[in-house]
N, CA, C and O atoms as a MOPAC input file, in Angstrom:
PM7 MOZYME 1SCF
protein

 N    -16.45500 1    -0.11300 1    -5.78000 1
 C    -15.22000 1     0.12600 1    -5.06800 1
 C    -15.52900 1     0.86900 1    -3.76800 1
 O    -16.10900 1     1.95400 1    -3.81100 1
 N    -15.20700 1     0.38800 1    -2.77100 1
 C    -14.77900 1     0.88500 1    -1.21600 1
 C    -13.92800 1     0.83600 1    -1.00300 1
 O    -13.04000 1     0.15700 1    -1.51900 1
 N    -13.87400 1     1.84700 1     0.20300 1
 C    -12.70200 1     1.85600 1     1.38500 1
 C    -12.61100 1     0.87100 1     2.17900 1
 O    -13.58600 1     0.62200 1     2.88800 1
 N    -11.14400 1    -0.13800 1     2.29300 1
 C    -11.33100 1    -1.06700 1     3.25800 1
 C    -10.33800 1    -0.61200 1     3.88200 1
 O     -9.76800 1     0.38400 1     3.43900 1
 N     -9.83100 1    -1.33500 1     5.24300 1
 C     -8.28500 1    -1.03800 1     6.40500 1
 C     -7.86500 1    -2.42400 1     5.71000 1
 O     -8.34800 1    -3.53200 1     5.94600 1
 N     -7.13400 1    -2.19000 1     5.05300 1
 C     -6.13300 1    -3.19400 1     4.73000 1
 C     -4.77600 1    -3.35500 1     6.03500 1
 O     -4.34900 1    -2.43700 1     6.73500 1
 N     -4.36600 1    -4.69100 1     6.04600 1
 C     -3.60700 1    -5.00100 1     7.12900 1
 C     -1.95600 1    -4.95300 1     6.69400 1
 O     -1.84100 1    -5.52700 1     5.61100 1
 N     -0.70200 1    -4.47400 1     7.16900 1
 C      0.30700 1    -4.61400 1     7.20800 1
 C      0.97900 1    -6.06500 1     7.17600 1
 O      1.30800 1    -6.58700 1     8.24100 1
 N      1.15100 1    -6.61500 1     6.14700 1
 C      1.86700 1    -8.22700 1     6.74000 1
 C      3.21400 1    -8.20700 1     6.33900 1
 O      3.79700 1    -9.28900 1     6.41200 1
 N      3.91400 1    -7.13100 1     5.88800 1
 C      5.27900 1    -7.46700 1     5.53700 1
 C      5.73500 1    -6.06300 1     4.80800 1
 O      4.91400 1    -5.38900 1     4.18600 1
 N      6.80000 1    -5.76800 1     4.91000 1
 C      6.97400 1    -3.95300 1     4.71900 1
 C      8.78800 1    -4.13700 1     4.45600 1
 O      9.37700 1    -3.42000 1     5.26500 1
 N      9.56800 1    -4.76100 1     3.71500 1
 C     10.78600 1    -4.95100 1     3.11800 1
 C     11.55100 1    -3.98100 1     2.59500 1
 O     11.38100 1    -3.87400 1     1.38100 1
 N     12.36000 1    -3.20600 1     3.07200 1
 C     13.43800 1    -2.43500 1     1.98400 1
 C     14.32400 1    -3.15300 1     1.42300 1
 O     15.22000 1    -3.78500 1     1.98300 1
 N     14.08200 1    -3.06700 1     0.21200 1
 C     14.99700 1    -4.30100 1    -0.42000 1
 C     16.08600 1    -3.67700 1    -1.16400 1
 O     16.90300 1    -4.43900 1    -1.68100 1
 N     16.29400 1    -1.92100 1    -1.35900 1
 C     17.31200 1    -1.58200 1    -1.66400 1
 C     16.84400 1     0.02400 1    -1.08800 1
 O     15.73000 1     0.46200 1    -0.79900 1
 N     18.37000 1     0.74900 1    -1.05900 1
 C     17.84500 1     1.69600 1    -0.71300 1
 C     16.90200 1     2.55000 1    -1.08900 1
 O     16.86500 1     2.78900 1    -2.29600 1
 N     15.91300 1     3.22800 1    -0.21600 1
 C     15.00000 1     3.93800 1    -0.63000 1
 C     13.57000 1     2.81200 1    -1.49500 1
 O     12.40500 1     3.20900 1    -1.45800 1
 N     13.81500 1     1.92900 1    -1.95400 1
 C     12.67400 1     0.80900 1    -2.40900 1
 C     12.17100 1    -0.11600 1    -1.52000 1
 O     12.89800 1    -0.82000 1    -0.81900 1
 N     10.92500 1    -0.15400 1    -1.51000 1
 C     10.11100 1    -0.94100 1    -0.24800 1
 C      9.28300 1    -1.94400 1    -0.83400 1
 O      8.61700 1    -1.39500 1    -1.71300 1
 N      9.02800 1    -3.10100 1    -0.76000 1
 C      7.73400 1    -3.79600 1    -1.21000 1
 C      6.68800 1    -3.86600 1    -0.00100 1
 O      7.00500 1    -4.34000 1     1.09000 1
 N      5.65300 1    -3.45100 1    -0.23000 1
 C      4.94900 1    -3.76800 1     0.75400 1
 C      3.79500 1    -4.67700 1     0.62600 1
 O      3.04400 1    -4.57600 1    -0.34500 1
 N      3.62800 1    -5.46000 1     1.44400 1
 C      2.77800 1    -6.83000 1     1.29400 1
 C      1.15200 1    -6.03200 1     2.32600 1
 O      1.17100 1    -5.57700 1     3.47000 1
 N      0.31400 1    -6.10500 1     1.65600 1
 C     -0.96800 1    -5.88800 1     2.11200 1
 C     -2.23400 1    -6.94500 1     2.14700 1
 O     -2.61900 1    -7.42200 1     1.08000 1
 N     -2.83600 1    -7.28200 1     3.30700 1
 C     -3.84000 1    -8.43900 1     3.45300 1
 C     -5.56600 1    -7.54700 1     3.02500 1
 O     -6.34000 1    -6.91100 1     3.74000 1
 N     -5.58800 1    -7.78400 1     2.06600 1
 C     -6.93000 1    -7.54800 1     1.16400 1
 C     -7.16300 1    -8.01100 1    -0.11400 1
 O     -6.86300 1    -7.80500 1    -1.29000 1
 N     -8.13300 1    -9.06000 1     0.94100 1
 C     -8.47800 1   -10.33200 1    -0.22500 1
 C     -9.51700 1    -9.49700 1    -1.23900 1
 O     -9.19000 1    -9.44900 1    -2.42400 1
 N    -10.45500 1    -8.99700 1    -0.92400 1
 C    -11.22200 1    -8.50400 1    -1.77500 1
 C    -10.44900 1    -7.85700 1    -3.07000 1
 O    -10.86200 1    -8.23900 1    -4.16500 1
 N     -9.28800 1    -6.84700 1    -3.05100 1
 C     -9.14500 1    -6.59600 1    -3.92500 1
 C     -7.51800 1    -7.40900 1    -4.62900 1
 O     -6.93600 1    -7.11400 1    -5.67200 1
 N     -7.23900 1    -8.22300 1    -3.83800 1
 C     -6.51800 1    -9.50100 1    -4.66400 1
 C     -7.59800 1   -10.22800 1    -5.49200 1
 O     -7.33400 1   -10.91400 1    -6.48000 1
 N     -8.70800 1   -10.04100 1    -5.05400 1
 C     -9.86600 1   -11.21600 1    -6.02800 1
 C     -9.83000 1   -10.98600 1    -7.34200 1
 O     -9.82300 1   -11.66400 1    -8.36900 1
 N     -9.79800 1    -9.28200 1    -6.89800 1
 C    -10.38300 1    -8.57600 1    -8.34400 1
 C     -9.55800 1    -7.81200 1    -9.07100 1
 O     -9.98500 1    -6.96900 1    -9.86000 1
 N     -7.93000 1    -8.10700 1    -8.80900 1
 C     -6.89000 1    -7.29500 1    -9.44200 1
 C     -6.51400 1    -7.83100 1   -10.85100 1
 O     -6.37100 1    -8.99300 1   -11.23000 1
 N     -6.39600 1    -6.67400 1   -11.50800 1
 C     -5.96500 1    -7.75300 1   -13.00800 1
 C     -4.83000 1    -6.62800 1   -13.53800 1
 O     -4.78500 1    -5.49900 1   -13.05000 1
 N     -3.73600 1    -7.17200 1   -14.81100 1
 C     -2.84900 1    -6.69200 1   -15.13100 1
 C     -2.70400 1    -5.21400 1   -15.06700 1
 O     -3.31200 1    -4.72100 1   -16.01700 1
 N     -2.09500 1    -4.24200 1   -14.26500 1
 C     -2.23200 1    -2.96300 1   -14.78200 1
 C     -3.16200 1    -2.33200 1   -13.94900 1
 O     -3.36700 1    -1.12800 1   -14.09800 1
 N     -3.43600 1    -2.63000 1   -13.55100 1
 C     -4.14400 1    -1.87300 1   -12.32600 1
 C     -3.48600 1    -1.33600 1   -11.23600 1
 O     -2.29400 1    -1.58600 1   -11.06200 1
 N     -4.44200 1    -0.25600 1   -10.07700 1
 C     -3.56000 1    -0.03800 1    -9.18100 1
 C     -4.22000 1     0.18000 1    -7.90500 1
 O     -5.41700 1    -0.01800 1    -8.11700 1
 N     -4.01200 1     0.53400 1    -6.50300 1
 C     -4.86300 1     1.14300 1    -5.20900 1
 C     -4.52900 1     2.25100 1    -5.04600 1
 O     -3.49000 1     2.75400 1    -5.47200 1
 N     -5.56700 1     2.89800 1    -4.25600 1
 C     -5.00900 1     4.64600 1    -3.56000 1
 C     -4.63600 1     4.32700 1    -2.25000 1
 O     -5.57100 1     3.99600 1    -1.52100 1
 N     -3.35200 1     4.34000 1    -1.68700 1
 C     -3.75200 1     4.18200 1    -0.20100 1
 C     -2.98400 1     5.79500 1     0.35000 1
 O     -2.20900 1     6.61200 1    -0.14900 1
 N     -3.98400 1     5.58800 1     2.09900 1
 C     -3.46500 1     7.11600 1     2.79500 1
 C     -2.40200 1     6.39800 1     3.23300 1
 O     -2.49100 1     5.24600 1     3.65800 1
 N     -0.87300 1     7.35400 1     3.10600 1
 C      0.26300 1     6.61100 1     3.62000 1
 C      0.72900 1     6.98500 1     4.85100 1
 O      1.77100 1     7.59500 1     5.09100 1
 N     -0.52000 1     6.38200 1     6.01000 1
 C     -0.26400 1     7.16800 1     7.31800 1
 C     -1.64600 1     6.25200 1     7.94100 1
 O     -2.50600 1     5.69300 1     7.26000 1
 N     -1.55100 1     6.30100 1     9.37900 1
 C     -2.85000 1     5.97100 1     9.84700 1
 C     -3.46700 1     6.70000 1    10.90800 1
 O     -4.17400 1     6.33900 1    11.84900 1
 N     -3.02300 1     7.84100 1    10.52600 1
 C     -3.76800 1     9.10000 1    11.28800 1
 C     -5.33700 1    10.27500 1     9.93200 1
 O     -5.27000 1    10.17700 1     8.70700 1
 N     -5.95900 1    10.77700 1    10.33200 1
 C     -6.80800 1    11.40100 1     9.47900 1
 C     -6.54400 1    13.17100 1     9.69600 1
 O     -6.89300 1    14.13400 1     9.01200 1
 N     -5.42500 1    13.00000 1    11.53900 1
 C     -4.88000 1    14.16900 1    11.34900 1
 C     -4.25300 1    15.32200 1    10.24100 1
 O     -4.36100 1    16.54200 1    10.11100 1
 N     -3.37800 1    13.98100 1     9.36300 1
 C     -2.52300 1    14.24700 1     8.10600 1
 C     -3.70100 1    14.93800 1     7.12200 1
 O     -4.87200 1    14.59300 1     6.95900 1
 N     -3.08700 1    15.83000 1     6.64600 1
 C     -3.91000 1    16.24500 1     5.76100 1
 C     -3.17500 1    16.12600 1     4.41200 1
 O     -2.94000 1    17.24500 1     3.95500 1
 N     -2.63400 1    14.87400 1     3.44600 1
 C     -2.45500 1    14.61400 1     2.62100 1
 C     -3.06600 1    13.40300 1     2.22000 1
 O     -3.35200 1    12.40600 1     2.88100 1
 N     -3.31300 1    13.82900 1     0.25700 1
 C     -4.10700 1    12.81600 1    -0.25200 1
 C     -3.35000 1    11.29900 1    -0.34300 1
 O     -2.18600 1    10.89900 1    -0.30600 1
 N     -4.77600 1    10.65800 1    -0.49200 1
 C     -4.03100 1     8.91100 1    -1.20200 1
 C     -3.01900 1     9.28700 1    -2.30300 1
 O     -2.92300 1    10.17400 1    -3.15100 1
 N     -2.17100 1     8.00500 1    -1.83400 1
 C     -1.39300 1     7.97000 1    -3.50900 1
 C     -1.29000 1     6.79700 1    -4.29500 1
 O     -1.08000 1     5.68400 1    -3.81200 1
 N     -1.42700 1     7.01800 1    -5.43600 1
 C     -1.83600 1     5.65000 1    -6.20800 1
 C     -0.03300 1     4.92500 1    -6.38400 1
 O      1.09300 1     5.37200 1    -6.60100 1
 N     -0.81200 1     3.30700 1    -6.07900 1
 C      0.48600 1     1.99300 1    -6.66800 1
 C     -0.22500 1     1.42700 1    -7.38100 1
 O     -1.45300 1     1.35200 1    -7.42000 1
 N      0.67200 1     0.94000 1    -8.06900 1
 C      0.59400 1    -0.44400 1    -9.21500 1
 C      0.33200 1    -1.65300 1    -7.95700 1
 O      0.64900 1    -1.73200 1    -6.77000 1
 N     -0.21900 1    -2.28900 1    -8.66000 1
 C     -0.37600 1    -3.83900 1    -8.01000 1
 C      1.22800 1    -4.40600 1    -8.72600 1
 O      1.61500 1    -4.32200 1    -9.89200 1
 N      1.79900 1    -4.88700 1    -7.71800 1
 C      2.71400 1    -5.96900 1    -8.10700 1
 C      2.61600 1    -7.37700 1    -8.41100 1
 O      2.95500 1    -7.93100 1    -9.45600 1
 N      1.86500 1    -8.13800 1    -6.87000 1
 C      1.57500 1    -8.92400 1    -7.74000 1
 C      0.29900 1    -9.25100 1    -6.69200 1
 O      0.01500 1    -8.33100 1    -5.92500 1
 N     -0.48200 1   -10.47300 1    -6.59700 1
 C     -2.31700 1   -10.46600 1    -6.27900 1
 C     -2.03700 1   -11.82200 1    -5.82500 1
 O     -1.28300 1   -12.55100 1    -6.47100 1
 N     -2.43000 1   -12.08400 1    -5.07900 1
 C     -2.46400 1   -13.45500 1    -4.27500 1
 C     -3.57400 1   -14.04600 1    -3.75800 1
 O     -3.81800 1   -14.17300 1    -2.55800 1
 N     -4.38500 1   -14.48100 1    -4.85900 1
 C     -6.00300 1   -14.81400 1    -4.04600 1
 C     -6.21100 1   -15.86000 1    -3.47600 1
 O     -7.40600 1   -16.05100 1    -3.25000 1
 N     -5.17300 1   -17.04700 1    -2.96500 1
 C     -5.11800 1   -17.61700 1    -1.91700 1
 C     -4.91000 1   -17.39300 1    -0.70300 1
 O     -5.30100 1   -18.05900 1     0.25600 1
 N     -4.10500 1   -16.17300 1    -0.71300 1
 C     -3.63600 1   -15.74400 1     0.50500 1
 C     -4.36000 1   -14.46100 1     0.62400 1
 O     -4.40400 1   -13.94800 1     1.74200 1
 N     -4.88000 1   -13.92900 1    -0.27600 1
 C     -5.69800 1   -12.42100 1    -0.30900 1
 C     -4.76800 1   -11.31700 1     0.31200 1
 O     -5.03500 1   -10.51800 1     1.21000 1
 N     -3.78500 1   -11.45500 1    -0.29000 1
 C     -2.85400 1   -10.56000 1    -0.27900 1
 C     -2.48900 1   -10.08700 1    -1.47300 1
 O     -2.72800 1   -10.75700 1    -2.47800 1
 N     -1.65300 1    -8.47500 1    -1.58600 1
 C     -1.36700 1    -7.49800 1    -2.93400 1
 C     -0.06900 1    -7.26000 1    -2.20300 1
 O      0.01200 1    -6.96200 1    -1.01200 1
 N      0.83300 1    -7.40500 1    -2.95200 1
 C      2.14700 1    -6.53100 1    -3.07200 1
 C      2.45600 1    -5.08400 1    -3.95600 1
 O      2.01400 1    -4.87100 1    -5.08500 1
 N      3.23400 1    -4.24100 1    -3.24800 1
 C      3.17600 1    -3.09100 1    -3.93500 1
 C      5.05900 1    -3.23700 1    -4.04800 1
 O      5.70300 1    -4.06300 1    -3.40200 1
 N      5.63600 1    -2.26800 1    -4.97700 1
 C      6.90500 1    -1.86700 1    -4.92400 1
 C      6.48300 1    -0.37300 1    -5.26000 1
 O      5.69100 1     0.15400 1    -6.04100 1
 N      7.75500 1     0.23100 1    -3.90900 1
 C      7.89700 1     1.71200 1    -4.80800 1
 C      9.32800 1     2.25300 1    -3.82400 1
 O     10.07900 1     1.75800 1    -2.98300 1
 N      9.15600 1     3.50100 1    -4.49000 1
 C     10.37600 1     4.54700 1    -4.13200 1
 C      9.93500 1     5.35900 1    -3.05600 1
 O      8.79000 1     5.79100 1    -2.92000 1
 N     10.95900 1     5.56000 1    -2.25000 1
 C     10.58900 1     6.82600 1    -1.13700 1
 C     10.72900 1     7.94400 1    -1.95600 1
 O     11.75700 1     8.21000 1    -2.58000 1
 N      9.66600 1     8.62700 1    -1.95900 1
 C     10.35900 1    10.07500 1    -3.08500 1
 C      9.98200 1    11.40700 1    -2.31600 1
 O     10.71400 1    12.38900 1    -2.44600 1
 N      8.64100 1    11.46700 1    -1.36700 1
 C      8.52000 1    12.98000 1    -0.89500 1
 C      7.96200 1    12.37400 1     0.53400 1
 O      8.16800 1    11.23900 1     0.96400 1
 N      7.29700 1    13.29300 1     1.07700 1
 C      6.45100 1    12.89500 1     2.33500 1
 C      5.47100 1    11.60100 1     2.41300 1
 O      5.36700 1    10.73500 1     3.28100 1
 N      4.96200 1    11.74400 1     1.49000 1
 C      3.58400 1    10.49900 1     1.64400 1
 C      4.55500 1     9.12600 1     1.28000 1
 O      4.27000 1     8.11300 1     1.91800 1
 N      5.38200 1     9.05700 1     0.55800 1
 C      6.09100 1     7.79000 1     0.68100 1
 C      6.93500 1     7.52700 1     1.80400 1
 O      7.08100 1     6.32100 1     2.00400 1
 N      7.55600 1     8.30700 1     2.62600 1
 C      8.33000 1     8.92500 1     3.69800 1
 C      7.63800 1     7.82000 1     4.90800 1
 O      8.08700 1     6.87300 1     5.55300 1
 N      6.41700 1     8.45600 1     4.82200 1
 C      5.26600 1     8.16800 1     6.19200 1
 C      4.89500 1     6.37700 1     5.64700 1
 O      4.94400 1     5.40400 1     6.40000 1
 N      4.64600 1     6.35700 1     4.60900 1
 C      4.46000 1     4.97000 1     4.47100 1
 C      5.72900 1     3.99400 1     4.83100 1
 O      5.54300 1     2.97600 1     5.49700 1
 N      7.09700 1     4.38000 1     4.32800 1
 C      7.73800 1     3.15400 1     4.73500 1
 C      8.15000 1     3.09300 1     6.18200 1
 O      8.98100 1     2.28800 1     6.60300 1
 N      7.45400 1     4.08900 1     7.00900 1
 C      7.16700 1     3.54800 1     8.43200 1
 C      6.30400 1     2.78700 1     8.67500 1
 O      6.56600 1     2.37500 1     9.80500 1
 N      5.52500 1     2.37900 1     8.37200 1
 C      4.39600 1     1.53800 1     8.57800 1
 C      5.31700 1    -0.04200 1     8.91000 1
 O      6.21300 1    -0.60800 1     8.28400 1
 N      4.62700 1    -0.35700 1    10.12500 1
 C      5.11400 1    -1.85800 1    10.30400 1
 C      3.91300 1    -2.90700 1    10.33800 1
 O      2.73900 1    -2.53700 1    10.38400 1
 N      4.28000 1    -4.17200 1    10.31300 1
 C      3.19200 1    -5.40200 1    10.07000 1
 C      2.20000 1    -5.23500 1    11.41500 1
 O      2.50400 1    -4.91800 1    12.56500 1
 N      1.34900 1    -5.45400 1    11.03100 1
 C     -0.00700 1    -4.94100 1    12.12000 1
 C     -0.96300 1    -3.82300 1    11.64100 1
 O     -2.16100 1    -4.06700 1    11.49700 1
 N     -0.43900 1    -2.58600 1    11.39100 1
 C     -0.63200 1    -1.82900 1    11.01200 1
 C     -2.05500 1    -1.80800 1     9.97300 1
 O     -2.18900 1    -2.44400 1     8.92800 1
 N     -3.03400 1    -0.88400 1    10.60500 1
 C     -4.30400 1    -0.85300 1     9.00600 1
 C     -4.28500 1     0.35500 1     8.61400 1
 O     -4.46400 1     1.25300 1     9.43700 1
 N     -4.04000 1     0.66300 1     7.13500 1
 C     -4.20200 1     1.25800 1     6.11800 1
 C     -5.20400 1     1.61800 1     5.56900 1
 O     -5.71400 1     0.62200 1     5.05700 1
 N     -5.93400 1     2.71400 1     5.33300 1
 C     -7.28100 1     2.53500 1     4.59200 1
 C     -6.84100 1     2.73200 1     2.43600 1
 O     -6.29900 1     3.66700 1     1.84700 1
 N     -7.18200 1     1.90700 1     2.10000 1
 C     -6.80500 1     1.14500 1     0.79100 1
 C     -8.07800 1     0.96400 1    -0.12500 1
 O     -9.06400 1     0.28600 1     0.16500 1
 N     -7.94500 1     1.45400 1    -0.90300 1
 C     -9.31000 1     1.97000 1    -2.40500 1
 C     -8.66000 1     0.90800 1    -3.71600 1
 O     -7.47500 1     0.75000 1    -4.01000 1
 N     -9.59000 1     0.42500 1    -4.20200 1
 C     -9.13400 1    -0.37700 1    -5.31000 1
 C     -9.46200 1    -1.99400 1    -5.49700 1
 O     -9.72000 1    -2.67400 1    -4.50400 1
 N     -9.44200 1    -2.43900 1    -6.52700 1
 C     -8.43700 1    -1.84900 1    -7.81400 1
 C     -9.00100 1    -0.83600 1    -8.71600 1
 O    -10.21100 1    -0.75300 1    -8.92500 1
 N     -8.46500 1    -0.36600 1    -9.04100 1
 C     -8.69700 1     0.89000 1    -9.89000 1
 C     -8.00300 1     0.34800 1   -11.25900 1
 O     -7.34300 1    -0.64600 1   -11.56400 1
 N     -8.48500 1     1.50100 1   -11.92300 1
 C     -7.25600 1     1.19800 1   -13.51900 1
 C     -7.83500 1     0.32700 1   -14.62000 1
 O     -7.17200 1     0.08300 1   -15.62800 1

């Protein structure tokens, strides 16, 4: 397991406060299996001095080498992530779990 910059391709609030976010990293779409999850920094500065936070894989797309995540805005580090727009690289650990 490494650190890769995973790419922004799609960043949805689909209800309030819930985001899916679509991430381009084929490597660990290859290798995701039920129940697993990534650490990502939810920011793309190294200024921030807060840790990764772990998601569930939603779902793994190894044609497209893309991972979907769902989650909740709940404190700061989710805060800073559902700013993130498509373009955007992430540095992203995993799969884990």
């Amino acid at each position: 397991m490494h650190v890769i910059a995973a790419e922004v391709m799609a960043h949805d609030e689909i209800t309030p406060r819930y985001f899916v976010l679509q991430l381009r990293a084929p490597e660990i779409a290859a290798g995701a299996r039920p129940g697993q999850f990534v650490q990502i920094r939810c920011h793309d500065s190294l200024l921030v001095p807060l840790l990764p936070r772990p998601f569930s894989i939603m779902t793994a797309d190894t044609t497209q080498g893309t991972i979907e995540l769902l989650y909740r805005v709940e404190g700061i580090g989710t805060r800073m992530l559902s700013t993130m727009r498509p373009g955007t690289q992430l540095p992203l650990w995993g799969p884990l779990g």
